[in-house]
Structure formats: C-alpha cells, structure tokens
Short mmCIF file of C-alpha atoms and ligand atoms in Angstrom, two decimals:
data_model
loop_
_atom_site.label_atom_id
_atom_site.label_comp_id
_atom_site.label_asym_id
_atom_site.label_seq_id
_atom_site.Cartn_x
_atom_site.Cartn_y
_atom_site.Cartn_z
CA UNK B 1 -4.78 -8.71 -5.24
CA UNK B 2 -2.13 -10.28 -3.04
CA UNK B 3 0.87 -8.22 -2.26
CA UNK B 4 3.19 -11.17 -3.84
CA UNK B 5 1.05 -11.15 -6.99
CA UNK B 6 1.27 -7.27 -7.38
CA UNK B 7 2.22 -6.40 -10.86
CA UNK B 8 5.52 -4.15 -10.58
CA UNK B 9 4.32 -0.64 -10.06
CA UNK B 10 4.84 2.08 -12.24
CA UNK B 11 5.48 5.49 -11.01
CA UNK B 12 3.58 8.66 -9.18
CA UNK B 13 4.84 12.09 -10.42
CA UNK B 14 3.96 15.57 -8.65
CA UNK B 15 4.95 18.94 -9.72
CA UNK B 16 4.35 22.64 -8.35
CA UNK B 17 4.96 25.70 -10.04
CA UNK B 18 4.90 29.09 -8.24
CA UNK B 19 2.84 29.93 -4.86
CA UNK B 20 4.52 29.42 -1.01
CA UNK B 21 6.04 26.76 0.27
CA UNK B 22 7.08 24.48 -2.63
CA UNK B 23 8.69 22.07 -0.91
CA UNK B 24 6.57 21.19 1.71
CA UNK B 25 3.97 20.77 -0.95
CA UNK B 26 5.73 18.87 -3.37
CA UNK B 27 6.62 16.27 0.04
CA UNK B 28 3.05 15.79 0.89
CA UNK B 29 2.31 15.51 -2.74
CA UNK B 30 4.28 13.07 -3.14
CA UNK B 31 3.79 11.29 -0.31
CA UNK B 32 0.16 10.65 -0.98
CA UNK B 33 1.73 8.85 -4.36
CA UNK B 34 3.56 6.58 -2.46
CA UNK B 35 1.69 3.50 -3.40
CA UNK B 36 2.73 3.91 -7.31
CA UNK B 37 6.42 3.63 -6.50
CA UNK B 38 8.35 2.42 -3.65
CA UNK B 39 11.89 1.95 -4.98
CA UNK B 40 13.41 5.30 -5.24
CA UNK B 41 12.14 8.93 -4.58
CA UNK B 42 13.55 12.44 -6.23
CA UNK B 43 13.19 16.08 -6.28
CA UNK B 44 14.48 18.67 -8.46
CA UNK B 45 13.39 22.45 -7.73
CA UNK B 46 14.62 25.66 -9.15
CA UNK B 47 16.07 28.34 -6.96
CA UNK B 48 15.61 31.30 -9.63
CA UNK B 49 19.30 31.24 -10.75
CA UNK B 50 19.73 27.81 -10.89
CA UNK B 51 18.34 23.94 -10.11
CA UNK B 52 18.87 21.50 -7.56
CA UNK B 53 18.52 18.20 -7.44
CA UNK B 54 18.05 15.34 -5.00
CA UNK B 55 17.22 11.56 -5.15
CA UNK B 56 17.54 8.20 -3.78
CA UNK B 57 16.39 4.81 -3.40
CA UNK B 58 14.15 4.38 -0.45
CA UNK B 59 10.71 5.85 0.17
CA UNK B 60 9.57 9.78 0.09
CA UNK B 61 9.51 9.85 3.71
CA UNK B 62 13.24 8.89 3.96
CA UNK B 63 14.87 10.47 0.45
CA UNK B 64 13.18 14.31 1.76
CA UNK B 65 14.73 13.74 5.00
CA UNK B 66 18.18 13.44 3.46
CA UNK B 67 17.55 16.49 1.47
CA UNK B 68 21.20 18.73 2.14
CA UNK B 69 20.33 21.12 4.26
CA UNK B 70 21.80 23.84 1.92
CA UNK B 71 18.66 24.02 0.63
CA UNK B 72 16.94 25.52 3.66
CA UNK B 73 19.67 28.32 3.35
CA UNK B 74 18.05 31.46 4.27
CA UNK B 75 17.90 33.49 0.85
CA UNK B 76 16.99 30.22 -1.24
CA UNK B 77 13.80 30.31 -2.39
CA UNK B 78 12.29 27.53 -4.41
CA UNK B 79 10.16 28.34 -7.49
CA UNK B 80 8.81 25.60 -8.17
CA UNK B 81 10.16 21.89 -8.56
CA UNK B 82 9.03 18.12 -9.89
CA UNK B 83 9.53 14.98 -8.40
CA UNK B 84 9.31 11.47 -8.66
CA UNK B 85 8.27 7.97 -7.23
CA UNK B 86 9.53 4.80 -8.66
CA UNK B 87 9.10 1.40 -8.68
CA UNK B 88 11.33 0.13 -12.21
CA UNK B 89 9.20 -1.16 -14.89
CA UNK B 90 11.69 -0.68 -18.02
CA UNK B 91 14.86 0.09 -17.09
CA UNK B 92 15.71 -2.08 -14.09
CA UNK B 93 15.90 -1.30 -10.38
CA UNK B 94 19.21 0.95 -10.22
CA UNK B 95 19.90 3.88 -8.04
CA UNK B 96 20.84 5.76 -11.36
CA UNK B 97 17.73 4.92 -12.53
CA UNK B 98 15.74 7.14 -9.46
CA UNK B 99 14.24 10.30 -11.04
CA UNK B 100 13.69 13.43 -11.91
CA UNK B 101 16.86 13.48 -14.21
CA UNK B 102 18.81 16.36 -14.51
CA UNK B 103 21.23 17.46 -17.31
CA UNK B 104 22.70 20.20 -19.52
CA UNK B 105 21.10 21.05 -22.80
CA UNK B 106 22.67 23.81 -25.25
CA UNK B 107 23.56 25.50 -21.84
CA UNK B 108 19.99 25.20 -19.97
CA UNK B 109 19.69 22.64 -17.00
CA UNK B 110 16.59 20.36 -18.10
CA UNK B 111 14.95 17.90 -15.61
CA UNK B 112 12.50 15.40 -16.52
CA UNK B 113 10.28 12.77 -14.42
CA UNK B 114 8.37 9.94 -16.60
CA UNK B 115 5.49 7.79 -15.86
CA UNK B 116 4.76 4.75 -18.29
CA UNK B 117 6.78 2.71 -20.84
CA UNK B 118 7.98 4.24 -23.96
CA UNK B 119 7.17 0.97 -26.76
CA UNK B 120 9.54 1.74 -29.22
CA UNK B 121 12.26 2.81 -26.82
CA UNK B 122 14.92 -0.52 -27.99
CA UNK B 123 14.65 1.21 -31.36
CA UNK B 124 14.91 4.95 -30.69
CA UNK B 125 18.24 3.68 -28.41
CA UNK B 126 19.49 1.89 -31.50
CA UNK B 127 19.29 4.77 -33.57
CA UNK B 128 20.47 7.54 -30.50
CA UNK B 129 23.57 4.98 -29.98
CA UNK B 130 24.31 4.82 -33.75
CA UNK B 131 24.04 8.68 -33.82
CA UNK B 132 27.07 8.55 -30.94
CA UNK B 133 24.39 9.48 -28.01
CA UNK B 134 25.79 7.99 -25.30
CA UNK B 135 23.48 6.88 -22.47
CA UNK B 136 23.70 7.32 -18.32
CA UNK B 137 20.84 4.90 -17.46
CA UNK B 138 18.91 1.79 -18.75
CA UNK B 139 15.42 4.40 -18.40
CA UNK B 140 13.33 5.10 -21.16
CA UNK B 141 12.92 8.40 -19.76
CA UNK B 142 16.54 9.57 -20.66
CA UNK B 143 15.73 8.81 -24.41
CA UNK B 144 13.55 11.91 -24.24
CA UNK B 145 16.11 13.62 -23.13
CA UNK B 146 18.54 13.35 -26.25
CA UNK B 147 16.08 13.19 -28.29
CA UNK B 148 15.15 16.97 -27.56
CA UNK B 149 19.16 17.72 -28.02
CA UNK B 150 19.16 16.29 -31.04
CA UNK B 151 15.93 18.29 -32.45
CA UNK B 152 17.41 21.14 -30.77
CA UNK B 153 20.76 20.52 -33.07
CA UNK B 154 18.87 19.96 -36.11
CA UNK B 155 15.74 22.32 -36.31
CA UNK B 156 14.62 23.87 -33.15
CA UNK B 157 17.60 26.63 -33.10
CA UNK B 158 16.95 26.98 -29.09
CA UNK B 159 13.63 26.64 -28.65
CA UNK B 160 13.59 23.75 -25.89
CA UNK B 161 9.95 23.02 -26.01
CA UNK B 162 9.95 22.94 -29.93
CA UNK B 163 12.28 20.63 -29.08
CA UNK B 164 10.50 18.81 -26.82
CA UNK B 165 7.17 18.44 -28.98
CA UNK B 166 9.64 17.34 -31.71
CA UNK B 167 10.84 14.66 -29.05
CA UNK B 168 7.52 13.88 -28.03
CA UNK B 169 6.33 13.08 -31.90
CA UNK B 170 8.40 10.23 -32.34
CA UNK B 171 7.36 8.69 -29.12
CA UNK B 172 5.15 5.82 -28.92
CA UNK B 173 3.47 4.33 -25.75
CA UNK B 174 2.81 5.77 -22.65
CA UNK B 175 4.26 8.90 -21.12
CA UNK B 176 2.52 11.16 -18.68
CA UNK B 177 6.06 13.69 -18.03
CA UNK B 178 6.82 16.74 -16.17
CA UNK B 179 10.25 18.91 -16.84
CA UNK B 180 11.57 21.40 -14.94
CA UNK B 181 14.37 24.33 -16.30
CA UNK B 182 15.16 27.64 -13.72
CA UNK B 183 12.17 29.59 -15.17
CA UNK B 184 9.53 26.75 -16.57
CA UNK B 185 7.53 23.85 -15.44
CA UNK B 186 5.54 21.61 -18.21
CA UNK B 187 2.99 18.87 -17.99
CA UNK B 188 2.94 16.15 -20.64
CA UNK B 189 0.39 13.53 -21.45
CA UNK B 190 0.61 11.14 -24.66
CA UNK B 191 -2.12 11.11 -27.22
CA UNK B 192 -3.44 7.88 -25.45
CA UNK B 193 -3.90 9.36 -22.18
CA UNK B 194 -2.74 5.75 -20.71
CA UNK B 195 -1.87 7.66 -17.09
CA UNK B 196 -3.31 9.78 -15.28
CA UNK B 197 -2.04 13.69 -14.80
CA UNK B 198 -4.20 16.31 -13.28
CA UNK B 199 -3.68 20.23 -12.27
CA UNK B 200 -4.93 22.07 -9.57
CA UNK B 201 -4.38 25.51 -8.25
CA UNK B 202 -3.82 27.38 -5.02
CA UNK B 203 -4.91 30.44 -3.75
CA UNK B 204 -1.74 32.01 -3.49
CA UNK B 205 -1.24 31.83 -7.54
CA UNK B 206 0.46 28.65 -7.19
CA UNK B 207 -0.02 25.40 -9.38
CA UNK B 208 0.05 21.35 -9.11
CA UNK B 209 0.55 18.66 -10.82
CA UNK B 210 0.05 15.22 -9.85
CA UNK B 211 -0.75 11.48 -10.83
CA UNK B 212 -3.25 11.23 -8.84
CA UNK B 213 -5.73 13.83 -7.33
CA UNK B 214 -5.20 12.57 -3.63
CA UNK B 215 -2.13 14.67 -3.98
CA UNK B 216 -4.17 18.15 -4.26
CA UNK B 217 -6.38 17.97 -0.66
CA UNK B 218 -3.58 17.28 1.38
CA UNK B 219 -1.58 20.65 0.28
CA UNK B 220 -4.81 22.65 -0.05
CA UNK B 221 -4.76 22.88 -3.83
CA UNK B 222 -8.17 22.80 -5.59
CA UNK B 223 -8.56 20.94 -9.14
CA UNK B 224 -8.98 22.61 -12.26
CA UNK B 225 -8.47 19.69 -14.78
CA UNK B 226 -6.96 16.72 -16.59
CA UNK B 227 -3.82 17.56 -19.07
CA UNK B 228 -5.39 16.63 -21.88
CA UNK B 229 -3.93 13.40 -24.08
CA UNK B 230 -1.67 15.17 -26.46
CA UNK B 231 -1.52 18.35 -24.82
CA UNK B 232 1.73 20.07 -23.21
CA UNK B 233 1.12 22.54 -20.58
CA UNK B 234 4.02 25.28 -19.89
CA UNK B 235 4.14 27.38 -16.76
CA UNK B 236 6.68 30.05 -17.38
CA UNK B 237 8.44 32.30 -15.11
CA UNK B 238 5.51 34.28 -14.91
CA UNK B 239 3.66 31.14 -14.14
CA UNK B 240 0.98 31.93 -16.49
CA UNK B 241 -0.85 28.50 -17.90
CA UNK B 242 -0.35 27.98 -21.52
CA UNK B 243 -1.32 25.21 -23.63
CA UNK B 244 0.09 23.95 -26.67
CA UNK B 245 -1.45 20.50 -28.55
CA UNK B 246 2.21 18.64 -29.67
CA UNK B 247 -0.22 15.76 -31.30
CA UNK B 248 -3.52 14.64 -31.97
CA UNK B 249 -5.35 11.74 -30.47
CA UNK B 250 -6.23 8.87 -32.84
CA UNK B 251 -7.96 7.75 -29.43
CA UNK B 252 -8.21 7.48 -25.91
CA UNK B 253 -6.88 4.48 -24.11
CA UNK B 254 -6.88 5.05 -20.00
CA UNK B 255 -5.95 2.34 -18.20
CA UNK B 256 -8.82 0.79 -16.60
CA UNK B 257 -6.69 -1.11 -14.36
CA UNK B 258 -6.15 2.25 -12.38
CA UNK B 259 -10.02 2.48 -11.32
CA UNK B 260 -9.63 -1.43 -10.88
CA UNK B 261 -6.73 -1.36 -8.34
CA UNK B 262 -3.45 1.22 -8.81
CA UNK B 263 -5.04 4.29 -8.13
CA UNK B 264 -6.12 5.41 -4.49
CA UNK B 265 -9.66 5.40 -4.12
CA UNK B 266 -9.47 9.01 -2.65
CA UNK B 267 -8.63 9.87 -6.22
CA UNK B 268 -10.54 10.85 -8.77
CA UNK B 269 -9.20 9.34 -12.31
CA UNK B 270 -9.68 9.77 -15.89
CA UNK B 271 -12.76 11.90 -14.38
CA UNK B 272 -14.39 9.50 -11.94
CA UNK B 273 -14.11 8.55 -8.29
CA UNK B 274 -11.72 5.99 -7.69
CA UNK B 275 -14.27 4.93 -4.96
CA UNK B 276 -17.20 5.40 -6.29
CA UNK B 277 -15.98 3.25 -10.01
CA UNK B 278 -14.67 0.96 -6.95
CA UNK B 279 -17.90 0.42 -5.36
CA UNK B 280 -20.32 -0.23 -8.29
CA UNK B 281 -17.55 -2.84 -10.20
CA UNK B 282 -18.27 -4.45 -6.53
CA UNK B 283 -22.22 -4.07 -7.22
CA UNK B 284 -22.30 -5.29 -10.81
CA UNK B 285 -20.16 -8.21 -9.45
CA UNK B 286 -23.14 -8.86 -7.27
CA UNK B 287 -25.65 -8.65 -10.38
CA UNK B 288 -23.29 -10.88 -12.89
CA UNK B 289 -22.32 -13.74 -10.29
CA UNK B 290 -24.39 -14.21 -7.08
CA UNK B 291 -23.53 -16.68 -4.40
CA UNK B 292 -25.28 -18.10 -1.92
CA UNK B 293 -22.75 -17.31 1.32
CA UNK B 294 -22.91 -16.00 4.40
CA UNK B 295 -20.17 -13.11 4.70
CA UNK B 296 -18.53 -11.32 2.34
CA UNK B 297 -15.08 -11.10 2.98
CA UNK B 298 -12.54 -8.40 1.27
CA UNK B 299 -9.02 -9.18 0.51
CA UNK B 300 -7.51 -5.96 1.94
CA UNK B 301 -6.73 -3.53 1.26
CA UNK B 302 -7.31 -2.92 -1.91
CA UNK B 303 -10.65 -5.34 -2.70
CA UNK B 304 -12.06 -3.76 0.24
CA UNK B 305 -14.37 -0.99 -1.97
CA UNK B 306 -15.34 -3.63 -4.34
CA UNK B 307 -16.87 -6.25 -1.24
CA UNK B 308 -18.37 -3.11 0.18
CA UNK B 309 -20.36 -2.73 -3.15
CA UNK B 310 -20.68 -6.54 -3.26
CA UNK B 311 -22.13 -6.68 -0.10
CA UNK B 312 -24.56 -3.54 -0.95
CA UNK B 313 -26.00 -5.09 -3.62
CA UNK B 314 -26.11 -8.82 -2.48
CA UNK B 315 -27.84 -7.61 0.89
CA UNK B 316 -25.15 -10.30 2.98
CA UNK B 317 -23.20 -9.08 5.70
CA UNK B 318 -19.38 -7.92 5.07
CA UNK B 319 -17.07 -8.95 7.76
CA UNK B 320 -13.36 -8.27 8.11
CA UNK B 321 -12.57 -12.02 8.03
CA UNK B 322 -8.77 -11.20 6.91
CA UNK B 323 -6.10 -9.60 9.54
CA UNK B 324 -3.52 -8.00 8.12
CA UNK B 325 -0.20 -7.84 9.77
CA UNK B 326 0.87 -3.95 9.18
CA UNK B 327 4.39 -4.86 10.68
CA UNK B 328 5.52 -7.33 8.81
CA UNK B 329 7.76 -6.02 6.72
CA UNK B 330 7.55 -3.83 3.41
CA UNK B 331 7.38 -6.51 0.63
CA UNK B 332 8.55 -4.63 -2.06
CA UNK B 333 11.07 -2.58 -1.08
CA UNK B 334 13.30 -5.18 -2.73
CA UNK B 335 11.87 -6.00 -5.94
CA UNK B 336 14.62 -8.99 -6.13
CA UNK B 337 13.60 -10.48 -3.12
CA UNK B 338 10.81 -12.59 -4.39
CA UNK B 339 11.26 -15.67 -2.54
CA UNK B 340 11.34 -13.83 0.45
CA UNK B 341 8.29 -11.56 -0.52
CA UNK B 342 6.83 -14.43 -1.12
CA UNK B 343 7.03 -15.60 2.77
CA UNK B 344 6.18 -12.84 3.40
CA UNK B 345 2.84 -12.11 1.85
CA UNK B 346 1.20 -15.49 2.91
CA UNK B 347 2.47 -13.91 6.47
CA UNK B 348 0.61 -10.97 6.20
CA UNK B 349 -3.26 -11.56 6.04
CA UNK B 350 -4.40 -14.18 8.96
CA UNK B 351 -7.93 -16.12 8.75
CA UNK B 352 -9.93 -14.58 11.94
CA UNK B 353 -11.39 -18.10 12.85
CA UNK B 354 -14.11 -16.42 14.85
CA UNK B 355 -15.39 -14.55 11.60
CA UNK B 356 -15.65 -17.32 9.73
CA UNK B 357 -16.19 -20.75 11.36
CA UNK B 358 -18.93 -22.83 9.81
CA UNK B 359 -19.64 -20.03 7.51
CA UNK B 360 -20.02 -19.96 3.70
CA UNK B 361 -17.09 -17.48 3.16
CA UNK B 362 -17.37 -15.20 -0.11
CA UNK B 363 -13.92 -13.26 -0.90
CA UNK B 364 -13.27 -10.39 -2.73
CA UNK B 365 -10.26 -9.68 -4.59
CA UNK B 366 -9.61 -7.00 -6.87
CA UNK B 367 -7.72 -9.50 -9.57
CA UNK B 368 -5.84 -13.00 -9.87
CA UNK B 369 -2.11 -12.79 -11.18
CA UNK B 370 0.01 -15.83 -10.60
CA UNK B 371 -2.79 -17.64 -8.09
CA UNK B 372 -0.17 -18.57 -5.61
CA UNK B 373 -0.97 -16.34 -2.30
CA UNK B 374 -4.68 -16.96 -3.69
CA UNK B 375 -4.52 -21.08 -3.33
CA UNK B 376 -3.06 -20.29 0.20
CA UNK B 377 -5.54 -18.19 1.34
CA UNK B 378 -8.35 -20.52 0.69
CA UNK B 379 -6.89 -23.46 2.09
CA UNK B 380 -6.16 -20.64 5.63
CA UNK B 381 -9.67 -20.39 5.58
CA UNK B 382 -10.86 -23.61 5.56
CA UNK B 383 -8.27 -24.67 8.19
CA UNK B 384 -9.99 -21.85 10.12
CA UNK B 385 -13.10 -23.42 9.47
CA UNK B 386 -14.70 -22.01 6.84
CA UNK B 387 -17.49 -24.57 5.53
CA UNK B 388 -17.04 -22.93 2.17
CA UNK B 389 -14.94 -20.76 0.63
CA UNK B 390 -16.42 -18.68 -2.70
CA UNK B 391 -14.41 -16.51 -4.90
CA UNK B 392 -15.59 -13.45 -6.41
CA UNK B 393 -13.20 -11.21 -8.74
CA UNK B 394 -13.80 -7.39 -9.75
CA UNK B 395 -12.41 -7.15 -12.97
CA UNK B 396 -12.36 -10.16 -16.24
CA UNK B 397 -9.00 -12.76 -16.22
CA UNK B 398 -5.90 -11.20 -16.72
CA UNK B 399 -4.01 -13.19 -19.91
CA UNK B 400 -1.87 -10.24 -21.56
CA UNK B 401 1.38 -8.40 -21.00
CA UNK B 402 0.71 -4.33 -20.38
CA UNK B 403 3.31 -2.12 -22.43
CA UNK B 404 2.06 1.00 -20.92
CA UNK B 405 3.87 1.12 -17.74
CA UNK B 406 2.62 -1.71 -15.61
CA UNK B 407 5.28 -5.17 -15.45
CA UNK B 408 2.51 -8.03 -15.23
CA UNK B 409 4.39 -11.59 -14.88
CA UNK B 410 5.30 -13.05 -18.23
CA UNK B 411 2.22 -14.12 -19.56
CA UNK B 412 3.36 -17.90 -19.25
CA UNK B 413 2.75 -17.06 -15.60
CA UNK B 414 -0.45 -15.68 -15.50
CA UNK B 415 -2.99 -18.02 -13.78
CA UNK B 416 -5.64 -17.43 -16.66
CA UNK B 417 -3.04 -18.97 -19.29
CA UNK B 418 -1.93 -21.76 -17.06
CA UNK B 419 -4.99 -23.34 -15.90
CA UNK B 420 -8.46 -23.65 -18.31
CA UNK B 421 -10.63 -21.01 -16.91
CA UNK B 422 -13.19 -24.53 -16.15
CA UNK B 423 -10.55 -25.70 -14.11
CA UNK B 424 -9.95 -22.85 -12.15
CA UNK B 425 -12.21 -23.06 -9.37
CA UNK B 426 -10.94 -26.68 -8.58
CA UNK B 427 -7.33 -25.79 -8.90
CA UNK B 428 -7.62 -22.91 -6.12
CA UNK B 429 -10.07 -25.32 -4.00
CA UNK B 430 -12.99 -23.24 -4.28
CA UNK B 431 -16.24 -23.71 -3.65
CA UNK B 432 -16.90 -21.23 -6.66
CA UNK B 433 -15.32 -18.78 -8.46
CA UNK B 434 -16.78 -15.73 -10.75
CA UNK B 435 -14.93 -13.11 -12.52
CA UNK B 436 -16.65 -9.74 -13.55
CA UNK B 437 -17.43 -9.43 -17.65
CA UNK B 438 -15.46 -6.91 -19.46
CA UNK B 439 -18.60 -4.81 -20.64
CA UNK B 440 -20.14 -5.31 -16.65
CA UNK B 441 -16.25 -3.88 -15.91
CA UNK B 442 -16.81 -0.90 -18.26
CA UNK B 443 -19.89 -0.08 -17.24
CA UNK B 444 -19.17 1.04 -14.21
CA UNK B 445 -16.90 4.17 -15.45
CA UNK B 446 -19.25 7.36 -15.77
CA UNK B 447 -17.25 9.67 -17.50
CA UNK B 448 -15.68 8.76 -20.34
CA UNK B 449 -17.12 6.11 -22.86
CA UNK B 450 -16.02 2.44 -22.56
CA UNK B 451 -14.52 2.97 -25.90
CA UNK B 452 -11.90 5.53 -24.03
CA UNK B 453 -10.33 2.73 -22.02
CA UNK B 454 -7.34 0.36 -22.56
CA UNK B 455 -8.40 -3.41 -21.41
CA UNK B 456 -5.26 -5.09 -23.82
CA UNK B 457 -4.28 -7.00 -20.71
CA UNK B 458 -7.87 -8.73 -20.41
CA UNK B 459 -8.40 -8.69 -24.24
CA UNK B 460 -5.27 -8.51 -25.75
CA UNK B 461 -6.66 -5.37 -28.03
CA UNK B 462 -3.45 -3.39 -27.86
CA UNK B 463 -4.58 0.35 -28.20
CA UNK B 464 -0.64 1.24 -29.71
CA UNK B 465 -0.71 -1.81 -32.70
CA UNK B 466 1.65 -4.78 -31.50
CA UNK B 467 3.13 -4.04 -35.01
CA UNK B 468 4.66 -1.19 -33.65
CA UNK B 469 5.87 -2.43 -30.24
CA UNK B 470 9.07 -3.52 -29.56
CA UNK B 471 8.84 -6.20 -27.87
CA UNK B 472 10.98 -6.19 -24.65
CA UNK B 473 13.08 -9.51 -23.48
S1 SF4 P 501 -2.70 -3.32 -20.65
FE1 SF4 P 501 -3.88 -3.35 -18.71
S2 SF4 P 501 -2.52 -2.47 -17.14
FE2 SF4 P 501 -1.67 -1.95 -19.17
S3 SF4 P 501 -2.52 0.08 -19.67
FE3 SF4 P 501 -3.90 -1.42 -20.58
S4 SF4 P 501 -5.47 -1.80 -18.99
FE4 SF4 P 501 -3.72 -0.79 -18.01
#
C-alpha cells in the first residue's frame, strides 16, 4: 500500500510489570511498535509510592529522550509502567489526546493506554455528560475512565477492577487496554479480540505486554501467550499473574488486516507468523491469478513478503524494481498535511529503469485505498520503460469503513466504490489487475479458523451489528 493511501494508524501499546530495568524495556518495546502510531508517544511508570507520567507528540525515540531527568534520581526505582503509541483514529490529533492517561480515582492514581475504537462511545459521552462527567479530551479512552468512577460510586465500594469489569461491560467495539495504579498492572482484551495483545516473561520474574510480539526479542522476554478476548489479566504488587474473565465471547473477530499489512512481519499475531501468513497470501495470489510477466516487483515495504511468496510459487524472478527514498521526509508525522504527503509519497519510490526496461512488470501491493499513488506508479513505470505493467493485490477490494480502530477514507473514496471493479484495470492503465479472493485470503491463517476473523471492510459483515454502532461524522 502506498504511504499516501495508508489508512490512519491505530495505536501500539507495551507494558512491563516487575523484573530490572523497566524503562529501558518499556523504550525498546515500544520502539519496535513504532509503525502503529507515529503522532504522539507516552509513559507512565510507578515508583512504589507513587506514578509518573510522561508524554508528547513526536516519535518514541524523541518523547523518552525528553523524559525529566528526575526520574533517573538515584533511589527511584520503577516497578513497572505502560505506555503508548498513537496515531488518532477517534478523537482527533491533539497533544491532550497522547496517552497513557493519568488521573485520580476515589484517591488512587489510575493510568490507562487504549488501542481500537470504542463504537458506542457518542452515546456513553451523552449519557457521562448528562450525568455532569466532565471530559479532558475528545479520546474514547477517557470514557473508560469515568465510567469506572462512576461504577466505583454506585456498586463497586473501592474495588477498582470491579470497577473496571463493570466499565468494560458496557463497552462495545474494540479495546485491547493496559492500566497502571502504584501497585498493579492489567491487560485487557474485548470479547472480539479485534487487536492484538500478547504476554511474555523474563527471567528475572518480570512480565510484558505488548501489541505486537516484535516487542518481546528485543528486551529478552520470552512469550507465554495471547490475553485472551474477554479476559483481564492483573499483576499485583506481588506481580503474581491472575486472570479474571469480565465477559464472554459471542465470537472472535481478529482483524485480518493485521496479517495483511499493520502488523510487523517479525510478529507473530492472533497465533501465526506475520511472515509466514505474509508469504503464502503472496503464494495463493500466485495460484488464484497468474500472469504471464517477467519480474515480479514488490511495492515496498510492506508488499515485499507477499511478491516473495508470489514469486515462489509463480517460479519468475523478483527484482527490486522500486527505490525507495528513506530521506525524504516522514509522511505522516502530520496527519493534516495531506497535500503535502501527497508530494511526497509519489517522491518516495523511483522506477529503476534498468530493472525493468522492455520487461513485462508484475507489482505487488499489499492493498488499493484511494488508487491515486497507484495510477502514478504505473504510468513511472512505463515512462521507465516497462513494456507492461501487471497488478497483483494480496488481499480482496477494500469497500467498507473499519470501526475497530483503523480510519480507512470515507468509503465514497475508496477506489473499489468509485470505479466498477471491470473498469479498474483500465482506469489505473494496467495491463492486468487481480485481487486475492476472500476465502484464498483466509486460507492462509493457520491458527485460528477463518470464522475467527473480522473481514467487514472487504465484506461489509460487521462482527459488532451496525445496529449497535454509532455511527461517527
Ligand atoms: S473492518 Fe477491516 S481493518 Fe477493521 S477490524 Fe475488520 S478487518 Fe480489520
């Protein structure tokens, strides 16, 4: 997928309770999770006696390395802490939107650090706001927040994680959370399982928490499991593992579009490889829609697993026909900036003419959004002298919004609704063009049952009934 065309990221969350070093492993955590957020970082940790909490917009690199340096004191020694990568889906793109947040609850300091979209969220806000809760940001996230004080006021008599599977039952959506008080860390997934969350340990007694499991490796933790859809996991200050269920799962609904592009293909995901799910959607590609071409070209970075599989399987030749520019600047830092992201992007992979002239060129792309930076890059490669240009696609036509955490363009924009998938091909000057099948798309997950996954913004099949969304301007 073009960088232009990339639906607005989500967010990457990584946690550690107990074990050395904290910090340093919460940073690299992070930092591996930099690709699901790049608008704002945070970290909040507990010091024993008391929390601490700092955040900004910028990447993880540059928030950690404004970290106040009272937290190196000698004598303060970090516990354990969450943090937070962002990139706004609901909620806008405002510094007081950066997470973990961090506030005071019936006299307990209570962070929390949210990845997905909370569906009924406009309505729960209506109600909070008639009940005089008064609200700090535009975040779903924060609605969890009062709604634990407000079961805490009513029923849970001090019992904040009562409180926060009361909170967590009137929820619908997706929400894969971590919280943080002085003594306690806890996991949450929804009863969906829409994100990702997995746990590892360390040999010093420690424990993490990540998105993603390309966050464990690089901080020498070793996986133990998924947090299971539905299922709240507390580390208290013992940092003993407990589990509690705070709902039952009418079903599973991962989002497939994590194997398909967001997730890292170090990773493993809902119980596969990244890499490996990567690969084979490239191979059944291959099976579904041959073409007759000479090299098979990856749009890079991220269809470069699938054309490796494509290329596998079809027995032609994969060259590295597209140069990326690594220097030209970030294009979504600044997720206003579209016209200039826009500039930017068809900037940023150049044609190698070399690679390609008088060649039957096949791309790989991981998905079409809005077409645009797709229609460029064929007509770059014929100018470069491509004899044909062939277009090969690793997952089916994208025509529906996603309410579970990723911002796809309105679905007026989507290339799939704008242009009769017969007209396609001659609208982006192809030669041909081939998308993967849904079921060829499923069948290339191992682990869990095609059933398991959410496809609503291929088929429209909304796992959470569009009955009970509300639906967002
Ligand atoms: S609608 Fe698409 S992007 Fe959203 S959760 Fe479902 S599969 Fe993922």
């Amino acid at each position: 997928m073009s960088h232009t065309e990339k639906p607005k990221e989500y967010c990457g969350l990584c946690g550690v309770s107990g074990g050395e070093r904290v910090l340093e492993r919460i940073q690299k955590g992070l930092h591996t999770l930099q690709h699901r957020g790049q608008e704002a970082a945070g970290v909040m940790v507990s010091t024993g006696p008391s929390c601490l909490l700092h955040k900004a917009t910028g990447l993880v690199e540059q928030v950690f390395a404004t970290i106040p340096p009272a937290w190196f004191d000698d004598g303060v020694n970090l516990t354990r802490g969450i943090s937070h990568v962002r990139y706004g889906t609901a909620g806008g793109s405002i510094a007081a939107n950066a997470q973990p947040l961090m506030v005071n609850m019936a006299g307990q300091t209570v962070g929390i650090a949210h990845n997905g979209t909370i569906c009924n969220a406009p309505s729960l806000r209506r109600e909070l706001q008639n009940d005089g809760a008064l609200f700090q940001t535009t975040t779903d996230t924060e609605l969890i927040l009062h709604l634990m004080s407000r079961a805490l006021q009513k029923r849970c008599h001090g019992h904040l994680w009562d409180a926060l599977a009361e909170a967590l039952s009137q929820l619908k959506g997706a929400f894969s959370l971590l919280l943080l008080t002085k003594d306690t860390m806890v996991a949450v997934r929804d009863p969906y399982g829409f994100r990702p969350l997995a746990i590892a340990d360390y040999d010093d007694g420690g424990y993490m928490v990540a998105s993603e499991t390309i966050a464990f490796g690089v901080t020498g933790a070793t996986s133990v499991r998924e947090v299971e859809p539905g299922e709240m996991v507390i580390w208290n200050h013992s940092n003993r593992l407990e589990s509690r269920r705070f709902a039952d799962s009418p079903r599973r609904a991962h989002c497939i579009f994590e194997h398909v592009y967001f997730a890292r293909p170090g990773s493993y995901v809902f119980g596969d490889s990244v890499y490996q799910v990567r690969k084979e959607l490239g191979r059944q590609l291959a099976r579904e829609a041959p073409v007759e071409a000479d090299v098979i070209v990856p749009v890079p970075d991220s269809g470069l697993y699938a054309a490796l599989g494509f290329a596998e399987q079809s027995g032609i030749p994969l060259d590295m026909a597209l140069s990326r520019n690594h220097y030209v600047g970030r294009t979504f830092i600044d997720p206003a900036l579209t016209s200039s992201r826009l500039k930017l992007a068809t900037s940023k992979l150049q044609p190698i003419p070399e690679a390609v002239i008088g060649k039957r060129v096949c791309l790989i792309d991981d998905s079409i959004v809005r077409g645009n930076t797709c229609r460029a890059r064929v007509h770059t490669l014929r100018a470069a002298g491509a004899r044909e240009v062939h277009l090969r696609v690793s997952c089916p036509p994208h025509r529906f919004g996603c309410y579970f955490g990723i911002d796809f363009p309105e679905r007026e924009a989507l290339l799939a609704n704008k242009v009769p998938l017969r007209d396609l091909c001659r609208s982006l000057r192809l030669d041909s063009l081939s998308y993967l099948s849904q079921t060829g798309m499923l069948s290339c997950v191992r682990t869990r049952k095609p059933e398991d996954f959410c496809c609503a913004c291929f088929d429209g099949e909304y796992p959470v009934q569009p009955d009970e969304l509300d639906k967002r301007p």
